[in-house]
Amino acid sequence: MPPVSHETPLILPSLLAADWSRVGDEVRRAEAAGARWLHLDVMDGAFVDNISFGPQMVGVVRQCTSMFLDVHLMIHRPDHYLERFLKAGADNITIHVEARYDTSVEATLRRIREAGIQCGIALHPDTPFDAALPYADMIDLLLVMTVVPGFGGQPFMEKETMPKLAAARAHRDAHGLKYHLEVDGGIYAHTAPIAKKHGANLFVCGTSFFGPAEASAAMSELTSAVA
Ligand code: DX5
Ligand code: ZN
């Protein structure tokens, strides 16, 4: 998979909104519609108030596709569980600064890098950009959550999160850094351009991608919204 520049806009279907009774078909449907990266939301029922899936599902998806697997860990102790996600075939692992660690955020990012894959930091809507500053030169991706993590189908929190996204872009550009800016939650054809204007290039789309019956139509609508 060739590397993607932080200037390239990409639509990332989020598996959370797919039909899990036929998960392999859903993954292939996303790929056939033109998706290059797939977003996988891991939730532990402790860091967030919901439980989704773990490394086993990431491994199953890995068997079905060669898309880049963008794994978003909404869990405490991501360092403890890390090796299982590496082994499952993740291509990027994003961890939350607000989570509890046995070691530290920094040690966890270093370990992900050593494993030869990409790493990201995620920020809850209440967490200021400053919390990511110590890691800004270690990451491939900064995920600015645009809803409270835990559930799909929530409204886009524009005024709470767009100033932070703009600050993250300004910091990156002022320091010659390269991280992608990803938005996750409430992204539709009418909200994605707002996030793009504030600096996002990776757009996670759950309901807006897997909701409509026609995946290719959903993909082309979302892609034109951020072109
Ligand atoms: C929310 C998840 C999202 C979710 C987005 O906690 O991190 O990735 O799938 O879903 P939509 O696009 O429906 O808001
Ligand atoms: Zn996510």
PDB file of C-alpha atoms and ligand atoms in Angstrom:
ATOM      1  CA  MET A   1       0.000   0.000   0.000  1.00  0.00           C
ATOM      2  CA  PRO A   2       1.704   3.280  -1.095  1.00  0.00           C
ATOM      3  CA  PRO A   3       1.922   5.948   1.623  1.00  0.00           C
ATOM      4  CA  VAL A   4      -0.731   8.650   1.613  1.00  0.00           C
ATOM      5  CA  SER A   5       0.301  12.290   2.022  1.00  0.00           C
ATOM      6  CA  HIS A   6      -1.421  14.457   4.615  1.00  0.00           C
ATOM      7  CA  GLU A   7      -2.675  16.568   1.744  1.00  0.00           C
ATOM      8  CA  THR A   8      -4.701  13.718   0.242  1.00  0.00           C
ATOM      9  CA  PRO A   9      -8.357  13.646   1.313  1.00  0.00           C
ATOM     10  CA  LEU A  10      -9.608  10.119   2.040  1.00  0.00           C
ATOM     11  CA  ILE A  11     -12.993   8.740   3.056  1.00  0.00           C
ATOM     12  CA  LEU A  12     -12.645   5.967   5.640  1.00  0.00           C
ATOM     13  CA  PRO A  13     -15.706   3.746   6.085  1.00  0.00           C
ATOM     14  CA  SER A  14     -16.123   2.840   9.768  1.00  0.00           C
ATOM     15  CA  LEU A  15     -16.905  -0.827  10.336  1.00  0.00           C
ATOM     16  CA  LEU A  16     -18.952   0.049  13.416  1.00  0.00           C
ATOM     17  CA  ALA A  17     -21.868   0.985  11.134  1.00  0.00           C
ATOM     18  CA  ALA A  18     -21.614  -2.076   8.864  1.00  0.00           C
ATOM     19  CA  ASP A  19     -23.953  -5.083   8.956  1.00  0.00           C
ATOM     20  CA  TRP A  20     -21.999  -7.482  11.176  1.00  0.00           C
ATOM     21  CA  SER A  21     -24.105 -10.471  10.160  1.00  0.00           C
ATOM     22  CA  ARG A  22     -22.068 -10.407   6.924  1.00  0.00           C
ATOM     23  CA  VAL A  23     -18.955  -8.583   7.887  1.00  0.00           C
ATOM     24  CA  GLY A  24     -16.725 -10.002   5.126  1.00  0.00           C
ATOM     25  CA  ASP A  25     -19.168  -8.838   2.441  1.00  0.00           C
ATOM     26  CA  GLU A  26     -19.346  -5.395   4.039  1.00  0.00           C
ATOM     27  CA  VAL A  27     -15.568  -5.046   4.034  1.00  0.00           C
ATOM     28  CA  ARG A  28     -15.420  -6.089   0.376  1.00  0.00           C
ATOM     29  CA  ARG A  29     -18.280  -3.693  -0.413  1.00  0.00           C
ATOM     30  CA  ALA A  30     -16.268  -0.816   1.069  1.00  0.00           C
ATOM     31  CA  GLU A  31     -13.197  -1.815  -0.925  1.00  0.00           C
ATOM     32  CA  ALA A  32     -15.172  -2.211  -4.152  1.00  0.00           C
ATOM     33  CA  ALA A  33     -16.646   1.265  -3.610  1.00  0.00           C
ATOM     34  CA  GLY A  34     -13.103   2.663  -3.681  1.00  0.00           C
ATOM     35  CA  ALA A  35     -12.122   2.888  -0.009  1.00  0.00           C
ATOM     36  CA  ARG A  36      -8.355   2.634   0.575  1.00  0.00           C
ATOM     37  CA  TRP A  37      -8.398   2.850   4.368  1.00  0.00           C
ATOM     38  CA  LEU A  38     -10.932   1.164   6.671  1.00  0.00           C
ATOM     39  CA  HIS A  39     -11.555   2.462  10.221  1.00  0.00           C
ATOM     40  CA  LEU A  40     -12.057  -0.040  13.059  1.00  0.00           C
ATOM     41  CA  ASP A  41     -13.431   1.139  16.411  1.00  0.00           C
ATOM     42  CA  VAL A  42     -12.359  -0.915  19.407  1.00  0.00           C
ATOM     43  CA  MET A  43     -14.331  -0.182  22.608  1.00  0.00           C
ATOM     44  CA  ASP A  44     -13.825  -1.780  26.002  1.00  0.00           C
ATOM     45  CA  GLY A  45     -16.898  -0.763  28.022  1.00  0.00           C
ATOM     46  CA  ALA A  46     -14.629   1.138  30.435  1.00  0.00           C
ATOM     47  CA  PHE A  47     -12.872   3.935  28.546  1.00  0.00           C
ATOM     48  CA  VAL A  48     -16.164   4.408  26.690  1.00  0.00           C
ATOM     49  CA  ASP A  49     -19.679   3.342  27.591  1.00  0.00           C
ATOM     50  CA  ASN A  50     -19.945   0.731  24.862  1.00  0.00           C
ATOM     51  CA  ILE A  51     -18.320  -2.567  23.885  1.00  0.00           C
ATOM     52  CA  SER A  52     -17.588  -3.284  20.232  1.00  0.00           C
ATOM     53  CA  PHE A  53     -14.929  -5.789  19.177  1.00  0.00           C
ATOM     54  CA  GLY A  54     -11.310  -6.661  19.753  1.00  0.00           C
ATOM     55  CA  PRO A  55      -8.240  -8.063  18.005  1.00  0.00           C
ATOM     56  CA  GLN A  56     -10.064 -11.129  16.737  1.00  0.00           C
ATOM     57  CA  MET A  57     -12.309  -8.962  14.547  1.00  0.00           C
ATOM     58  CA  VAL A  58      -9.295  -7.009  13.287  1.00  0.00           C
ATOM     59  CA  GLY A  59      -7.750 -10.352  12.273  1.00  0.00           C
ATOM     60  CA  VAL A  60     -10.917 -11.446  10.478  1.00  0.00           C
ATOM     61  CA  VAL A  61     -11.060  -8.173   8.545  1.00  0.00           C
ATOM     62  CA  ARG A  62      -7.359  -8.542   7.696  1.00  0.00           C
ATOM     63  CA  GLN A  63      -8.194 -11.869   6.011  1.00  0.00           C
ATOM     64  CA  CYS A  64     -10.836 -10.189   3.824  1.00  0.00           C
ATOM     65  CA  THR A  65      -8.973  -7.174   2.456  1.00  0.00           C
ATOM     66  CA  SER A  66      -5.739  -5.472   1.574  1.00  0.00           C
ATOM     67  CA  MET A  67      -7.132  -2.043   2.551  1.00  0.00           C
ATOM     68  CA  PHE A  68      -5.086  -0.083   5.106  1.00  0.00           C
ATOM     69  CA  LEU A  69      -6.546  -0.937   8.532  1.00  0.00           C
ATOM     70  CA  ASP A  70      -6.841   2.127  10.744  1.00  0.00           C
ATOM     71  CA  VAL A  71      -7.487   0.830  14.267  1.00  0.00           C
ATOM     72  CA  HIS A  72      -8.899   3.302  16.804  1.00  0.00           C
ATOM     73  CA  LEU A  73      -8.450   2.008  20.338  1.00  0.00           C
ATOM     74  CA  MET A  74     -11.053   3.460  22.708  1.00  0.00           C
ATOM     75  CA  ILE A  75      -9.749   1.379  25.567  1.00  0.00           C
ATOM     76  CA  HIS A  76      -7.837   1.689  28.809  1.00  0.00           C
ATOM     77  CA  ARG A  77      -4.419   0.025  28.976  1.00  0.00           C
ATOM     78  CA  PRO A  78      -3.827   0.074  25.197  1.00  0.00           C
ATOM     79  CA  ASP A  79      -0.193  -0.799  25.932  1.00  0.00           C
ATOM     80  CA  HIS A  80      -1.274  -4.019  27.631  1.00  0.00           C
ATOM     81  CA  TYR A  81      -3.360  -5.093  24.610  1.00  0.00           C
ATOM     82  CA  LEU A  82      -1.080  -3.678  21.932  1.00  0.00           C
ATOM     83  CA  GLU A  83       0.733  -6.838  20.831  1.00  0.00           C
ATOM     84  CA  ARG A  84      -2.590  -8.517  20.018  1.00  0.00           C
ATOM     85  CA  PHE A  85      -3.576  -5.715  17.649  1.00  0.00           C
ATOM     86  CA  LEU A  86      -0.150  -5.707  16.024  1.00  0.00           C
ATOM     87  CA  LYS A  87      -0.416  -9.432  15.466  1.00  0.00           C
ATOM     88  CA  ALA A  88      -3.943  -9.084  14.077  1.00  0.00           C
ATOM     89  CA  GLY A  89      -2.601  -6.990  11.179  1.00  0.00           C
ATOM     90  CA  ALA A  90      -3.345  -3.325  11.984  1.00  0.00           C
ATOM     91  CA  ASP A  91      -1.615  -0.780   9.694  1.00  0.00           C
ATOM     92  CA  ASN A  92      -2.176   2.174  12.019  1.00  0.00           C
ATOM     93  CA  ILE A  93      -3.000   2.124  15.715  1.00  0.00           C
ATOM     94  CA  THR A  94      -4.437   5.225  17.356  1.00  0.00           C
ATOM     95  CA  ILE A  95      -4.484   5.541  21.141  1.00  0.00           C
ATOM     96  CA  HIS A  96      -6.266   8.086  23.340  1.00  0.00           C
ATOM     97  CA  VAL A  97      -4.226  10.483  25.488  1.00  0.00           C
ATOM     98  CA  GLU A  98      -6.984  10.252  28.129  1.00  0.00           C
ATOM     99  CA  ALA A  99      -6.659   6.473  28.588  1.00  0.00           C
ATOM    100  CA  ARG A 100      -4.885   4.756  31.518  1.00  0.00           C
ATOM    101  CA  TYR A 101      -1.501   3.204  30.708  1.00  0.00           C
ATOM    102  CA  ASP A 102       0.648   0.616  32.461  1.00  0.00           C
ATOM    103  CA  THR A 103       3.630   2.374  30.851  1.00  0.00           C
ATOM    104  CA  SER A 104       3.042   5.683  29.072  1.00  0.00           C
ATOM    105  CA  VAL A 105       1.638   7.212  25.909  1.00  0.00           C
ATOM    106  CA  GLU A 106       5.156   7.807  24.676  1.00  0.00           C
ATOM    107  CA  ALA A 107       6.349   4.238  25.267  1.00  0.00           C
ATOM    108  CA  THR A 108       3.238   2.921  23.537  1.00  0.00           C
ATOM    109  CA  LEU A 109       3.759   5.119  20.460  1.00  0.00           C
ATOM    110  CA  ARG A 110       7.396   4.025  20.334  1.00  0.00           C
ATOM    111  CA  ARG A 111       6.399   0.360  20.457  1.00  0.00           C
ATOM    112  CA  ILE A 112       3.882   0.806  17.611  1.00  0.00           C
ATOM    113  CA  ARG A 113       6.569   2.456  15.491  1.00  0.00           C
ATOM    114  CA  GLU A 114       9.080  -0.295  16.299  1.00  0.00           C
ATOM    115  CA  ALA A 115       6.559  -2.802  15.013  1.00  0.00           C
ATOM    116  CA  GLY A 116       6.821  -1.053  11.642  1.00  0.00           C
ATOM    117  CA  ILE A 117       3.332   0.410  11.435  1.00  0.00           C
ATOM    118  CA  GLN A 118       1.890   3.905  11.822  1.00  0.00           C
ATOM    119  CA  CYS A 119       0.714   5.454  15.086  1.00  0.00           C
ATOM    120  CA  GLY A 120      -1.798   8.081  16.066  1.00  0.00           C
ATOM    121  CA  ILE A 121      -3.072  10.047  19.029  1.00  0.00           C
ATOM    122  CA  ALA A 122      -6.781  10.690  19.560  1.00  0.00           C
ATOM    123  CA  LEU A 123      -8.364  13.564  21.463  1.00  0.00           C
ATOM    124  CA  HIS A 124     -11.792  13.423  23.134  1.00  0.00           C
ATOM    125  CA  PRO A 125     -13.887  16.541  22.316  1.00  0.00           C
ATOM    126  CA  ASP A 126     -13.161  17.912  25.818  1.00  0.00           C
ATOM    127  CA  THR A 127      -9.384  17.469  25.534  1.00  0.00           C
ATOM    128  CA  PRO A 128      -7.436  20.509  24.303  1.00  0.00           C
ATOM    129  CA  PHE A 129      -4.862  20.249  21.494  1.00  0.00           C
ATOM    130  CA  ASP A 130      -2.104  20.997  24.049  1.00  0.00           C
ATOM    131  CA  ALA A 131      -2.490  17.451  25.379  1.00  0.00           C
ATOM    132  CA  ALA A 132      -1.126  16.145  22.056  1.00  0.00           C
ATOM    133  CA  LEU A 133       1.803  18.583  21.884  1.00  0.00           C
ATOM    134  CA  PRO A 134       4.381  16.339  23.617  1.00  0.00           C
ATOM    135  CA  TYR A 135       3.767  13.677  20.942  1.00  0.00           C
ATOM    136  CA  ALA A 136       3.386  15.897  17.873  1.00  0.00           C
ATOM    137  CA  ASP A 137       6.726  14.853  16.394  1.00  0.00           C
ATOM    138  CA  MET A 138       6.145  11.125  17.047  1.00  0.00           C
ATOM    139  CA  ILE A 139       2.819  10.591  15.331  1.00  0.00           C
ATOM    140  CA  ASP A 140       1.592   9.850  11.815  1.00  0.00           C
ATOM    141  CA  LEU A 141      -1.961  10.892  12.600  1.00  0.00           C
ATOM    142  CA  LEU A 142      -3.911  13.079  14.985  1.00  0.00           C
ATOM    143  CA  LEU A 143      -7.539  12.101  15.461  1.00  0.00           C
ATOM    144  CA  VAL A 144      -9.791  14.941  16.556  1.00  0.00           C
ATOM    145  CA  MET A 145     -12.994  13.279  17.786  1.00  0.00           C
ATOM    146  CA  THR A 146     -15.995  15.213  16.521  1.00  0.00           C
ATOM    147  CA  VAL A 147     -18.455  13.352  18.783  1.00  0.00           C
ATOM    148  CA  VAL A 148     -18.107  11.913  22.291  1.00  0.00           C
ATOM    149  CA  PRO A 149     -16.513   8.521  21.564  1.00  0.00           C
ATOM    150  CA  GLY A 150     -18.626   5.425  22.082  1.00  0.00           C
ATOM    151  CA  PHE A 151     -21.440   5.402  19.567  1.00  0.00           C
ATOM    152  CA  GLY A 152     -22.051   5.986  15.879  1.00  0.00           C
ATOM    153  CA  GLY A 153     -24.863   8.187  14.618  1.00  0.00           C
ATOM    154  CA  GLN A 154     -24.253  11.247  16.831  1.00  0.00           C
ATOM    155  CA  PRO A 155     -24.305  14.865  15.617  1.00  0.00           C
ATOM    156  CA  PHE A 156     -21.072  16.592  14.539  1.00  0.00           C
ATOM    157  CA  MET A 157     -19.754  18.883  17.342  1.00  0.00           C
ATOM    158  CA  GLU A 158     -18.643  21.737  15.136  1.00  0.00           C
ATOM    159  CA  LYS A 159     -18.085  24.577  17.547  1.00  0.00           C
ATOM    160  CA  GLU A 160     -16.465  22.429  20.229  1.00  0.00           C
ATOM    161  CA  THR A 161     -13.940  20.775  17.903  1.00  0.00           C
ATOM    162  CA  MET A 162     -13.169  22.874  14.828  1.00  0.00           C
ATOM    163  CA  PRO A 163     -10.969  25.442  16.626  1.00  0.00           C
ATOM    164  CA  LYS A 164      -8.879  22.533  17.958  1.00  0.00           C
ATOM    165  CA  LEU A 165      -8.535  21.043  14.475  1.00  0.00           C
ATOM    166  CA  ALA A 166      -7.386  24.404  13.131  1.00  0.00           C
ATOM    167  CA  ALA A 167      -4.846  24.687  15.971  1.00  0.00           C
ATOM    168  CA  ALA A 168      -3.529  21.216  15.176  1.00  0.00           C
ATOM    169  CA  ARG A 169      -3.086  22.141  11.524  1.00  0.00           C
ATOM    170  CA  ALA A 170      -1.401  25.447  12.377  1.00  0.00           C
ATOM    171  CA  HIS A 171       1.038  23.691  14.706  1.00  0.00           C
ATOM    172  CA  ARG A 172       1.828  21.011  12.128  1.00  0.00           C
ATOM    173  CA  ASP A 173       2.443  23.487   9.335  1.00  0.00           C
ATOM    174  CA  ALA A 174       4.466  25.872  11.505  1.00  0.00           C
ATOM    175  CA  HIS A 175       6.803  23.068  12.609  1.00  0.00           C
ATOM    176  CA  GLY A 176       7.159  21.187   9.347  1.00  0.00           C
ATOM    177  CA  LEU A 177       5.431  18.107  10.792  1.00  0.00           C
ATOM    178  CA  LYS A 178       3.584  15.577   8.669  1.00  0.00           C
ATOM    179  CA  TYR A 179       0.735  14.063  10.667  1.00  0.00           C
ATOM    180  CA  HIS A 180      -2.614  13.399   9.069  1.00  0.00           C
ATOM    181  CA  LEU A 181      -5.616  15.161  10.600  1.00  0.00           C
ATOM    182  CA  GLU A 182      -8.521  12.774  11.024  1.00  0.00           C
ATOM    183  CA  VAL A 183     -12.091  13.548  12.050  1.00  0.00           C
ATOM    184  CA  ASP A 184     -14.415  10.895  13.410  1.00  0.00           C
ATOM    185  CA  GLY A 185     -18.099  11.238  14.253  1.00  0.00           C
ATOM    186  CA  GLY A 186     -21.035  12.849  12.488  1.00  0.00           C
ATOM    187  CA  ILE A 187     -19.226  13.132   9.148  1.00  0.00           C
ATOM    188  CA  TYR A 188     -21.625  13.496   6.203  1.00  0.00           C
ATOM    189  CA  ALA A 189     -21.462  15.285   2.858  1.00  0.00           C
ATOM    190  CA  HIS A 190     -22.609  18.491   4.596  1.00  0.00           C
ATOM    191  CA  THR A 191     -20.198  18.343   7.578  1.00  0.00           C
ATOM    192  CA  ALA A 192     -17.058  16.947   5.888  1.00  0.00           C
ATOM    193  CA  PRO A 193     -16.339  20.225   4.000  1.00  0.00           C
ATOM    194  CA  ILE A 194     -16.392  22.121   7.323  1.00  0.00           C
ATOM    195  CA  ALA A 195     -13.782  19.716   8.730  1.00  0.00           C
ATOM    196  CA  LYS A 196     -11.770  19.981   5.522  1.00  0.00           C
ATOM    197  CA  LYS A 197     -11.746  23.767   5.762  1.00  0.00           C
ATOM    198  CA  HIS A 198     -10.267  23.476   9.266  1.00  0.00           C
ATOM    199  CA  GLY A 199      -7.525  21.087   8.137  1.00  0.00           C
ATOM    200  CA  ALA A 200      -8.824  17.496   8.104  1.00  0.00           C
ATOM    201  CA  ASN A 201      -7.741  15.094   5.357  1.00  0.00           C
ATOM    202  CA  LEU A 202      -9.004  11.777   6.794  1.00  0.00           C
ATOM    203  CA  PHE A 203     -12.778  11.563   7.138  1.00  0.00           C
ATOM    204  CA  VAL A 204     -14.221   8.631   9.086  1.00  0.00           C
ATOM    205  CA  CYS A 205     -17.706   7.842   7.837  1.00  0.00           C
ATOM    206  CA  GLY A 206     -19.853   5.295   9.657  1.00  0.00           C
ATOM    207  CA  THR A 207     -23.550   5.957   9.151  1.00  0.00           C
ATOM    208  CA  SER A 208     -22.994   8.119   6.062  1.00  0.00           C
ATOM    209  CA  PHE A 209     -21.125   5.317   4.275  1.00  0.00           C
ATOM    210  CA  PHE A 210     -22.755   2.081   5.466  1.00  0.00           C
ATOM    211  CA  GLY A 211     -26.258   3.546   5.946  1.00  0.00           C
ATOM    212  CA  PRO A 212     -27.202   4.019   2.275  1.00  0.00           C
ATOM    213  CA  ALA A 213     -27.910   0.880   0.221  1.00  0.00           C
ATOM    214  CA  GLU A 214     -25.587   2.004  -2.579  1.00  0.00           C
ATOM    215  CA  ALA A 215     -21.997   2.131  -1.303  1.00  0.00           C
ATOM    216  CA  SER A 216     -20.529   3.502  -4.537  1.00  0.00           C
ATOM    217  CA  ALA A 217     -23.028   6.362  -4.574  1.00  0.00           C
ATOM    218  CA  ALA A 218     -22.279   7.132  -0.906  1.00  0.00           C
ATOM    219  CA  MET A 219     -18.546   7.055  -1.634  1.00  0.00           C
ATOM    220  CA  SER A 220     -18.786   9.372  -4.613  1.00  0.00           C
ATOM    221  CA  GLU A 221     -20.991  11.849  -2.746  1.00  0.00           C
ATOM    222  CA  LEU A 222     -18.585  11.932   0.227  1.00  0.00           C
ATOM    223  CA  THR A 223     -15.509  12.055  -2.002  1.00  0.00           C
ATOM    224  CA  SER A 224     -16.839  15.011  -3.987  1.00  0.00           C
ATOM    225  CA  ALA A 225     -17.694  16.798  -0.728  1.00  0.00           C
ATOM    226  CA  VAL A 226     -13.995  16.843   0.244  1.00  0.00           C
ATOM    227  CA  ALA A 227     -12.403  17.125  -3.216  1.00  0.00           C
TER     228      ALA A 227
HETATM  229  C1  DX5 B   1     -17.476   6.795  17.566  1.00  0.00           C
HETATM  230  C2  DX5 B   1     -16.565   6.058  16.601  1.00  0.00           C
HETATM  231  C3  DX5 B   1     -16.786   6.376  15.178  1.00  0.00           C
HETATM  232  C4  DX5 B   1     -18.126   5.988  14.613  1.00  0.00           C
HETATM  233  C5  DX5 B   1     -18.575   7.152  13.765  1.00  0.00           C
HETATM  234  O1  DX5 B   1     -17.048   6.539  18.861  1.00  0.00           O
HETATM  235  O2  DX5 B   1     -15.197   6.348  16.906  1.00  0.00           O
HETATM  236  O3  DX5 B   1     -15.764   5.863  14.330  1.00  0.00           O
HETATM  237  O4  DX5 B   1     -18.107   4.836  13.817  1.00  0.00           O
HETATM  238  O5  DX5 B   1     -19.875   6.916  13.388  1.00  0.00           O
HETATM  239  P1  DX5 B   1     -20.759   7.952  12.599  1.00  0.00           P
HETATM  240  O6  DX5 B   1     -20.030   8.216  11.308  1.00  0.00           O
HETATM  241  O7  DX5 B   1     -22.038   7.224  12.418  1.00  0.00           O
HETATM  242  O8  DX5 B   1     -20.863   9.183  13.442  1.00  0.00           O
HETATM  243 ZN    ZN B   2     -13.297   5.829  15.487  1.00  0.00          ZN
END
